């Protein structure tokens, strides 16, 4: 459980980092308040002819440095408070990796597993209609998040384009390749997590070669992280999904597990060396632990027993504030989500840049640009943590982002 709700936790964390910046209090107060949040009732026509209203939200948190940017999540547990907190996190994330963007987030309170493809399509189109006056290529550019992907982004693009009267691919990122999506977007977040893990391991203990890794979550982020880390030379010993975890101390056959999951298989049906629980995975004796599933899984209890040497947060908000304190006391370093999973928004930015220039890059060009930007983000955090003497890397990462956004506020001034 979170200590004080997601938005309260974000603000508490921002307060701690603010001390390490010279952003004046009046500007900082502005930075902690979302600029606007829209709540829409989305009428959904079910396949059986019945109708219901589902709720949708879009929060635009900060646009001082550029257009708002952030994903759209479909989940039955979505709340307006969670959407606001994630929009705030996006503002910090884009600033930390120095993209000329602000931060936003959207969410619809639905369980897509309970809906047919046509029902999901109708919800997506009507939600897009509901928020379309606040989105746009120079205003607010949505992207996929939990339970949304290229298919939904194509529907968002189509709906928006129908109102404009001409195709507007640059209104969303994470689109299918055929609609102006970019090579490298699907694996971008996992590639970024793998690069950050490699940099961090090399920073603290030398080489990735003899490094063992456990990854919670084998969806988009977890599976690509595993695959690319193995390519980099690490040994992935455990992975999990919602059905449980698989473990092999000598290293899993990541390619085989990837193919199993890609074909729609869950891990409880994989023929594994050893099956363990998600809870056991978090407490394994490994070099690197990568939570890549859901929020709040590293609780203070887990943190007390954690045996990994380092933690890399691939999921958004996987560590509770209480657990954060425990890890700090135990000197277990952690790379925070806003840096570790920023590969997704970096490549979204590259997709948007290509769309606005009506020019397409190769996979190699995209990967090179991603690597350059995320390694720069990593170097900035390590250097600033040292210069400022912050208690951990999360505070350093937040301090960099708050300083950048605060400086931008100072240059623009307060309107009117
Ligand atoms: P996904 O839906 O593709 O995969 C989620 C995985 O977590 C699945 O393997 C699922 O079975 C597992 N899972 C779900 N509930 C679980 C539980 N209770 N215990 C253990 N495992 C569980 O999602 P994703 O896109 O891979 O995103 C994972 C995390 O990364 C989320 O926190 C998301 O916000 C964050 N993230 C994703 C992206 C992206 O580009 N996809 C970018 C930034 C951050």
Coordinates of C-alpha atoms and ligand atoms in Angstrom, one line a residue:
X1 CA 0.0 0.0 0.0
X2 CA 1.1 3.6 -0.6
X3 CA 1.6 5.7 2.5
X4 CA -0.6 8.6 1.5
X5 CA -2.1 8.1 -1.9
X6 CA -0.3 8.5 -5.2
X7 CA -0.6 12.3 -5.6
X8 CA 0.3 13.0 -1.9
X9 CA 3.3 10.7 -2.3
X10 CA 4.4 12.5 -5.4
X11 CA 4.2 15.9 -3.6
X12 CA 6.1 14.6 -0.5
X13 CA 8.8 13.4 -2.8
X14 CA 8.9 16.7 -4.7
X15 CA 9.2 18.5 -1.3
X16 CA 12.2 16.5 -0.4
X17 CA 13.9 17.1 -3.7
X18 CA 13.0 20.8 -3.8
X19 CA 15.5 21.4 -0.9
X20 CA 18.3 20.6 -3.4
X21 CA 17.2 23.2 -5.9
X22 CA 17.1 27.0 -5.9
X23 CA 13.5 27.1 -7.3
X24 CA 11.6 29.9 -5.3
X25 CA 8.7 28.7 -3.1
X26 CA 6.1 30.6 -5.1
X27 CA 7.1 28.9 -8.4
X28 CA 7.4 25.5 -6.7
X29 CA 3.8 25.8 -5.3
X30 CA 2.7 26.3 -8.9
X31 CA 4.7 23.2 -10.0
X32 CA 2.9 21.0 -7.5
X33 CA -0.6 21.9 -8.9
X34 CA -1.9 20.3 -12.1
X35 CA -2.8 22.9 -14.7
X36 CA -6.1 21.3 -15.7
X37 CA -8.0 18.0 -15.4
X38 CA -10.9 17.0 -17.5
X39 CA -13.4 14.4 -16.4
X40 CA -15.6 12.9 -19.2
X41 CA -18.6 10.6 -19.1
X42 CA -18.1 8.1 -21.9
X43 CA -21.3 6.5 -23.2
X44 CA -20.5 2.9 -24.2
X45 CA -22.9 1.0 -26.5
X46 CA -22.4 -2.7 -25.6
X47 CA -22.7 -5.4 -28.3
X48 CA -26.0 -6.6 -26.9
X49 CA -27.6 -3.2 -27.5
X50 CA -27.4 -2.0 -23.9
X51 CA -25.7 1.2 -22.9
X52 CA -23.6 2.3 -19.9
X53 CA -21.5 5.3 -19.0
X54 CA -17.8 4.8 -18.1
X55 CA -15.6 7.5 -16.7
X56 CA -12.5 8.9 -18.4
X57 CA -9.9 11.5 -17.3
X58 CA -7.2 13.5 -18.9
X59 CA -4.8 15.5 -16.7
X60 CA -2.5 18.1 -18.1
X61 CA 0.0 18.8 -15.3
X62 CA 2.6 21.1 -16.6
X63 CA 3.4 22.6 -20.0
X64 CA 6.1 25.2 -19.2
X65 CA 8.7 23.4 -21.2
X66 CA 6.6 22.2 -24.2
X67 CA 3.4 20.4 -25.2
X68 CA 1.9 18.0 -22.7
X69 CA 2.8 14.3 -23.2
X70 CA 1.6 11.1 -21.5
X71 CA -0.2 7.8 -22.0
X72 CA -3.8 6.6 -21.8
X73 CA -4.5 3.8 -19.4
X74 CA -7.5 1.4 -19.5
X75 CA -8.0 -0.2 -16.1
X76 CA -10.9 -0.8 -13.7
X77 CA -9.0 0.7 -10.8
X78 CA -8.1 4.0 -12.6
X79 CA -8.9 7.0 -10.4
X80 CA -8.6 10.7 -11.1
X81 CA -6.0 11.0 -8.3
X82 CA -3.9 8.3 -9.9
X83 CA -4.1 10.0 -13.3
X84 CA -3.1 13.3 -11.8
X85 CA -0.1 11.7 -10.0
X86 CA 1.0 10.0 -13.1
X87 CA 0.7 13.3 -15.1
X88 CA 2.9 14.9 -12.5
X89 CA 5.4 12.1 -12.8
X90 CA 5.4 12.5 -16.6
X91 CA 6.3 16.2 -16.2
X92 CA 9.3 15.3 -14.1
X93 CA 10.3 12.4 -16.5
X94 CA 10.3 14.6 -19.7
X95 CA 12.3 17.3 -17.9
X96 CA 14.8 14.8 -16.5
X97 CA 15.7 13.4 -19.9
X98 CA 15.5 16.9 -21.3
X99 CA 12.7 16.5 -23.9
X100 CA 10.9 19.7 -24.8
X101 CA 7.6 18.4 -23.4
X102 CA 5.4 18.8 -20.4
X103 CA 3.5 16.1 -18.7
X104 CA 0.0 14.6 -19.0
X105 CA -1.9 11.4 -18.4
X106 CA -5.2 9.9 -19.4
X107 CA -7.3 7.0 -18.0
X108 CA -10.6 5.3 -18.6
X109 CA -12.2 3.2 -15.9
X110 CA -12.8 0.0 -17.9
X111 CA -11.6 -3.6 -17.8
X112 CA -10.7 -4.3 -21.5
X113 CA -10.7 -8.0 -20.7
X114 CA -14.5 -7.7 -20.2
X115 CA -15.0 -5.9 -23.5
X116 CA -15.1 -7.1 -27.2
X117 CA -12.8 -5.5 -29.7
X118 CA -15.7 -3.4 -31.1
X119 CA -16.6 -2.2 -27.6
X120 CA -13.0 -1.2 -27.0
X121 CA -13.0 0.6 -30.3
X122 CA -16.2 2.5 -29.4
X123 CA -14.9 3.5 -26.0
X124 CA -11.6 4.7 -27.5
X125 CA -13.4 6.8 -30.2
X126 CA -15.9 8.3 -27.7
X127 CA -13.2 9.0 -25.1
X128 CA -11.1 10.7 -27.8
X129 CA -14.1 12.8 -28.8
X130 CA -14.4 13.7 -25.1
X131 CA -10.8 15.0 -24.8
X132 CA -10.2 16.1 -28.4
X133 CA -10.5 19.8 -27.6
X134 CA -7.6 19.6 -25.3
X135 CA -5.2 17.3 -27.3
X136 CA -3.4 18.1 -30.6
X137 CA 0.1 17.8 -32.1
X138 CA 1.3 21.1 -30.5
X139 CA -0.9 20.9 -27.4
X140 CA -1.0 17.4 -25.9
X141 CA 0.2 14.2 -27.5
X142 CA -1.2 11.0 -25.9
X143 CA 0.5 7.6 -26.1
X144 CA -0.1 4.0 -25.0
X145 CA 0.0 2.9 -21.3
X146 CA -1.4 -0.1 -19.5
X147 CA -3.8 -2.1 -21.6
X148 CA -3.6 0.2 -24.6
X149 CA -1.2 -0.1 -27.6
X150 CA -0.8 0.6 -31.3
X151 CA -4.4 -0.6 -32.1
X152 CA -5.9 2.0 -29.7
X153 CA -3.5 4.7 -30.9
X154 CA -4.6 4.1 -34.5
X155 CA -8.3 4.7 -33.4
X156 CA -7.3 7.9 -31.5
X157 CA -5.5 9.2 -34.6
X158 CA -8.4 8.3 -36.9
X159 CA -11.0 9.9 -34.7
X160 CA -9.0 13.1 -34.2
X161 CA -8.2 13.2 -38.0
X162 CA -11.9 12.8 -38.9
X163 CA -12.7 16.0 -37.0
X164 CA -9.8 17.9 -38.5
X165 CA -10.6 16.7 -42.0
X166 CA -7.0 15.5 -42.8
X167 CA -4.6 12.9 -41.4
X168 CA -2.9 14.0 -38.2
X169 CA -0.5 11.2 -37.3
X170 CA 1.5 13.5 -35.0
X171 CA -1.4 13.8 -32.5
X172 CA -0.4 10.4 -30.9
X173 CA 2.7 8.3 -30.6
X174 CA 3.0 4.5 -30.3
X175 CA 1.1 4.1 -33.6
X176 CA 1.4 1.1 -35.9
X177 CA 4.4 1.4 -38.3
X178 CA 2.1 1.8 -41.3
X179 CA 0.5 4.9 -39.7
X180 CA 3.7 6.7 -39.0
X181 CA 4.8 4.7 -36.0
X182 CA 8.5 4.5 -35.5
X183 CA 10.7 1.4 -35.5
X184 CA 12.0 0.7 -32.0
X185 CA 8.9 2.0 -30.1
X186 CA 7.6 -1.4 -29.0
X187 CA 10.8 -2.4 -27.3
X188 CA 11.9 1.2 -26.3
X189 CA 11.0 1.1 -22.6
X190 CA 12.6 -2.3 -22.1
X191 CA 15.7 -1.3 -24.1
X192 CA 16.0 1.8 -21.9
X193 CA 15.7 -0.3 -18.7
X194 CA 18.4 -2.6 -20.0
X195 CA 20.7 0.3 -20.9
X196 CA 20.2 1.9 -17.5
X197 CA 20.8 -1.5 -15.8
X198 CA 24.1 -2.0 -17.8
X199 CA 25.3 1.6 -17.0
X200 CA 24.4 1.2 -13.3
X201 CA 26.0 -2.2 -12.9
X202 CA 29.2 -1.0 -14.6
X203 CA 29.1 2.0 -12.3
X204 CA 28.9 0.1 -9.1
X205 CA 30.4 -3.4 -9.7
X206 CA 32.2 -3.5 -13.0
X207 CA 30.7 -5.8 -15.7
X208 CA 27.3 -7.1 -16.6
X209 CA 28.9 -10.5 -17.5
X210 CA 28.5 -12.3 -14.2
X211 CA 25.4 -10.4 -13.2
X212 CA 22.2 -12.2 -12.2
X213 CA 18.9 -10.5 -12.7
X214 CA 15.3 -11.1 -11.5
X215 CA 12.5 -9.4 -13.3
X216 CA 8.9 -9.1 -12.0
X217 CA 6.4 -8.7 -14.9
X218 CA 6.8 -10.3 -18.3
X219 CA 4.6 -7.9 -20.3
X220 CA 5.9 -5.4 -22.8
X221 CA 8.5 -3.9 -20.5
X222 CA 9.7 -6.9 -18.6
X223 CA 10.0 -9.2 -21.6
X224 CA 12.0 -6.8 -23.7
X225 CA 14.2 -5.9 -20.7
X226 CA 15.0 -9.6 -20.2
X227 CA 15.7 -10.2 -23.9
X228 CA 18.0 -7.1 -24.3
X229 CA 19.8 -7.7 -20.9
X230 CA 20.6 -11.2 -22.0
X231 CA 22.0 -9.8 -25.3
X232 CA 24.1 -7.5 -23.2
X233 CA 25.6 -10.5 -21.4
X234 CA 23.6 -10.6 -18.1
X235 CA 22.1 -13.8 -16.7
X236 CA 18.3 -13.6 -16.2
X237 CA 17.5 -16.1 -13.5
X238 CA 13.9 -15.4 -12.8
X239 CA 10.9 -13.7 -14.4
X240 CA 7.2 -13.6 -13.4
X241 CA 3.7 -12.6 -14.5
X242 CA 0.4 -12.4 -12.7
X243 CA 0.2 -16.2 -12.5
X244 CA 3.6 -16.7 -10.7
X245 CA 7.4 -16.8 -11.3
X246 CA 9.9 -19.2 -12.9
X247 CA 13.4 -19.6 -11.7
X248 CA 16.6 -21.2 -12.8
X249 CA 19.8 -20.3 -10.9
X250 CA 21.9 -21.1 -14.0
X251 CA 19.9 -18.7 -16.2
X252 CA 16.6 -19.1 -18.0
X253 CA 16.3 -19.6 -21.8
X254 CA 14.9 -16.1 -22.2
X255 CA 14.2 -16.5 -25.9
X256 CA 12.0 -19.6 -25.3
X257 CA 10.1 -17.8 -22.5
X258 CA 9.7 -14.8 -24.7
X259 CA 8.3 -16.9 -27.5
X260 CA 5.9 -18.7 -25.1
X261 CA 4.6 -15.3 -23.8
X262 CA 4.5 -13.8 -27.3
X263 CA 2.2 -16.7 -28.4
X264 CA -0.2 -15.7 -25.5
X265 CA 1.0 -18.3 -22.9
X266 CA 1.1 -17.4 -19.2
X267 CA 4.1 -18.4 -17.2
X268 CA 2.2 -21.0 -15.1
X269 CA 2.0 -23.1 -18.3
X270 CA 5.7 -22.8 -19.1
X271 CA 7.8 -25.9 -18.5
X272 CA 10.2 -24.3 -16.0
X273 CA 13.1 -25.6 -13.9
X274 CA 11.5 -24.3 -10.8
X275 CA 8.3 -22.4 -10.0
X276 CA 8.3 -19.8 -7.2
X277 CA 5.8 -17.1 -6.2
X278 CA 6.0 -13.4 -7.1
X279 CA 6.8 -12.6 -3.5
X280 CA 9.8 -15.1 -3.5
X281 CA 11.1 -13.5 -6.7
X282 CA 11.3 -10.1 -5.0
X283 CA 13.4 -11.7 -2.2
X284 CA 15.8 -13.7 -4.4
X285 CA 19.5 -13.6 -3.8
X286 CA 20.4 -11.9 -7.1
X287 CA 22.6 -8.9 -8.2
X288 CA 19.8 -6.9 -9.8
X289 CA 16.0 -6.8 -9.1
X290 CA 13.8 -5.2 -11.7
X291 CA 10.1 -4.7 -10.8
X292 CA 8.4 -4.3 -14.2
X293 CA 4.7 -5.0 -13.4
X294 CA 2.6 -2.8 -11.1
X295 CA 2.9 -0.2 -8.4
X296 CA 3.6 -0.7 -4.7
X297 CA 5.1 -4.2 -4.8
X298 CA 8.2 -3.4 -2.9
X299 CA 6.7 -2.7 0.5
X300 CA 8.7 -2.1 3.7
X301 CA 8.4 -5.8 4.5
X302 CA 9.8 -6.8 1.2
X303 CA 12.5 -4.1 1.5
X304 CA 13.6 -5.5 4.8
X305 CA 14.2 -9.0 3.3
X306 CA 15.4 -7.9 -0.2
X307 CA 18.7 -9.5 -1.1
X308 CA 19.5 -7.9 -4.5
X309 CA 22.5 -5.6 -4.6
X310 CA 20.6 -3.0 -6.7
X311 CA 17.1 -2.2 -7.7
X312 CA 16.0 -0.7 -11.1
X313 CA 12.4 0.5 -11.2
X314 CA 11.0 -0.4 -14.6
X315 CA 7.4 -0.1 -13.5
X316 CA 5.9 3.2 -12.4
X317 CA 5.9 3.6 -8.6
X318 CA 6.8 0.0 -7.6
X319 CA 8.5 1.1 -4.3
X320 CA 6.4 2.5 -1.5
X321 CA 7.8 5.6 0.4
X322 CA 8.3 3.4 3.5
X323 CA 10.2 0.8 1.5
X324 CA 12.3 3.6 -0.1
X325 CA 13.4 4.6 3.5
X326 CA 14.3 1.0 4.3
X327 CA 16.4 0.5 1.2
X328 CA 18.2 3.8 1.9
X329 CA 19.0 2.7 5.4
X330 CA 20.2 -0.7 4.1
X331 CA 22.4 1.1 1.5
X332 CA 20.7 -0.7 -1.4
X333 CA 20.9 1.7 -4.3
X334 CA 17.9 2.2 -6.5
X335 CA 17.4 3.8 -9.9
X336 CA 14.0 5.5 -9.9
X337 CA 11.2 5.0 -12.4
X338 CA 11.4 8.5 -14.0
X339 CA 14.9 7.6 -15.3
X340 CA 14.7 3.8 -15.6
X341 CA 11.6 3.6 -17.8
X342 CA 12.1 6.9 -19.7
X343 CA 13.0 5.0 -22.9
X344 CA 9.3 4.8 -23.9
X345 CA 8.7 8.6 -23.8
X346 CA 12.1 9.2 -25.4
X347 CA 11.2 7.1 -28.5
X348 CA 7.7 8.6 -28.5
X349 CA 9.3 11.9 -28.8
X350 CA 11.4 10.6 -31.7
X351 CA 8.2 9.3 -33.4
X352 CA 6.6 12.7 -33.0
X353 CA 9.7 14.5 -34.4
X354 CA 9.7 12.2 -37.4
X355 CA 5.9 12.8 -38.0
X356 CA 6.2 16.6 -37.7
X357 CA 9.1 16.5 -40.2
X358 CA 7.3 14.0 -42.4
X359 CA 10.6 12.0 -42.5
X360 CA 11.3 8.4 -41.3
X361 CA 14.4 7.2 -39.5
X362 CA 15.9 3.7 -39.4
X363 CA 15.8 1.5 -36.4
X364 CA 19.6 2.0 -35.9
X365 CA 19.1 5.8 -35.9
X366 CA 16.3 5.6 -33.3
X367 CA 18.2 3.2 -31.0
X368 CA 21.3 5.4 -31.2
X369 CA 19.4 8.5 -30.3
X370 CA 17.6 6.7 -27.4
X371 CA 20.9 5.4 -26.1
X372 CA 22.5 8.8 -26.2
X373 CA 19.7 10.5 -24.4
X374 CA 19.1 7.9 -21.7
X375 CA 22.8 7.5 -20.9
X376 CA 23.0 11.3 -20.6
X377 CA 20.1 11.2 -18.2
X378 CA 21.9 8.5 -16.2
X379 CA 25.2 10.5 -16.1
X380 CA 23.3 13.6 -15.0
X381 CA 21.7 11.8 -12.1
X382 CA 24.9 10.1 -10.9
X383 CA 26.8 13.4 -11.1
X384 CA 24.1 15.6 -9.4
X385 CA 23.7 13.0 -6.6
X386 CA 27.4 13.4 -5.9
X387 CA 27.5 17.2 -6.3
X388 CA 24.4 17.8 -4.2
X389 CA 25.0 15.1 -1.7
X390 CA 21.4 13.8 -2.0
X391 CA 20.4 10.8 0.2
X392 CA 19.5 8.7 -2.9
X393 CA 19.2 8.8 -6.7
X394 CA 15.5 9.4 -6.6
X395 CA 16.0 12.7 -4.8
X396 CA 18.8 13.6 -7.3
X397 CA 16.5 12.8 -10.3
X398 CA 13.6 14.8 -9.0
X399 CA 15.9 17.7 -8.1
X400 CA 17.2 17.8 -11.7
X401 CA 13.7 17.8 -13.1
X402 CA 12.4 20.4 -10.6
X403 CA 15.3 22.7 -11.3
X404 CA 14.7 22.4 -15.1
X405 CA 11.0 23.1 -14.9
X406 CA 11.5 25.8 -12.3
X407 CA 14.0 27.6 -14.4
X408 CA 11.7 27.4 -17.4
X409 CA 8.9 28.9 -15.2
X410 CA 11.2 31.7 -14.1
X411 CA 12.1 32.6 -17.7
X412 CA 8.4 32.6 -18.8
X413 CA 7.2 34.5 -15.8
X414 CA 3.6 34.5 -14.4
X415 CA 0.8 35.3 -16.8
X416 CA -0.8 37.8 -17.0
Ligands
LIG1 P1 1.9 -5.1 -19.5 O1 0.4 -5.1 -19.3 O2 2.4 -5.4 -20.9 O3 2.6 -6.2 -18.6 C1 2.4 -6.2 -17.2 C2 3.0 -7.5 -16.7 O4 2.9 -7.5 -15.2 C3 2.3 -8.8 -17.2 O5 3.3 -9.8 -17.3 C4 1.4 -9.1 -16.0 O6 1.0 -10.5 -16.0 C5 2.2 -8.7 -14.8 N1 1.4 -8.5 -13.6 C6 0.2 -7.9 -13.5 N2 -0.2 -7.9 -12.2 C7 0.8 -8.5 -11.5 C8 0.9 -8.8 -10.2 N3 0.0 -8.5 -9.3 N4 2.1 -9.5 -9.8 C9 3.0 -9.8 -10.7 N5 2.9 -9.5 -12.0 C10 1.8 -8.9 -12.4 O7 2.4 -3.7 -19.0 P2 3.8 -3.0 -19.4 O8 3.5 -2.0 -20.6 O9 4.9 -4.0 -19.5 O10 4.0 -2.0 -18.2 C11 4.6 -2.5 -17.0 C12 4.9 -1.3 -16.1 O11 5.8 -0.4 -16.7 C13 3.7 -0.5 -15.6 O12 4.0 0.0 -14.3 C14 3.8 0.7 -16.6 O13 3.2 1.9 -16.1 C15 5.3 0.9 -16.8 N6 5.7 1.6 -18.0 C16 5.4 1.1 -19.2 C17 5.8 1.7 -20.3 C18 5.6 1.2 -21.7 O14 6.1 1.7 -22.7 N7 4.9 0.1 -21.9 C19 6.5 2.9 -20.2 C20 6.8 3.4 -19.0 C21 6.4 2.7 -17.8

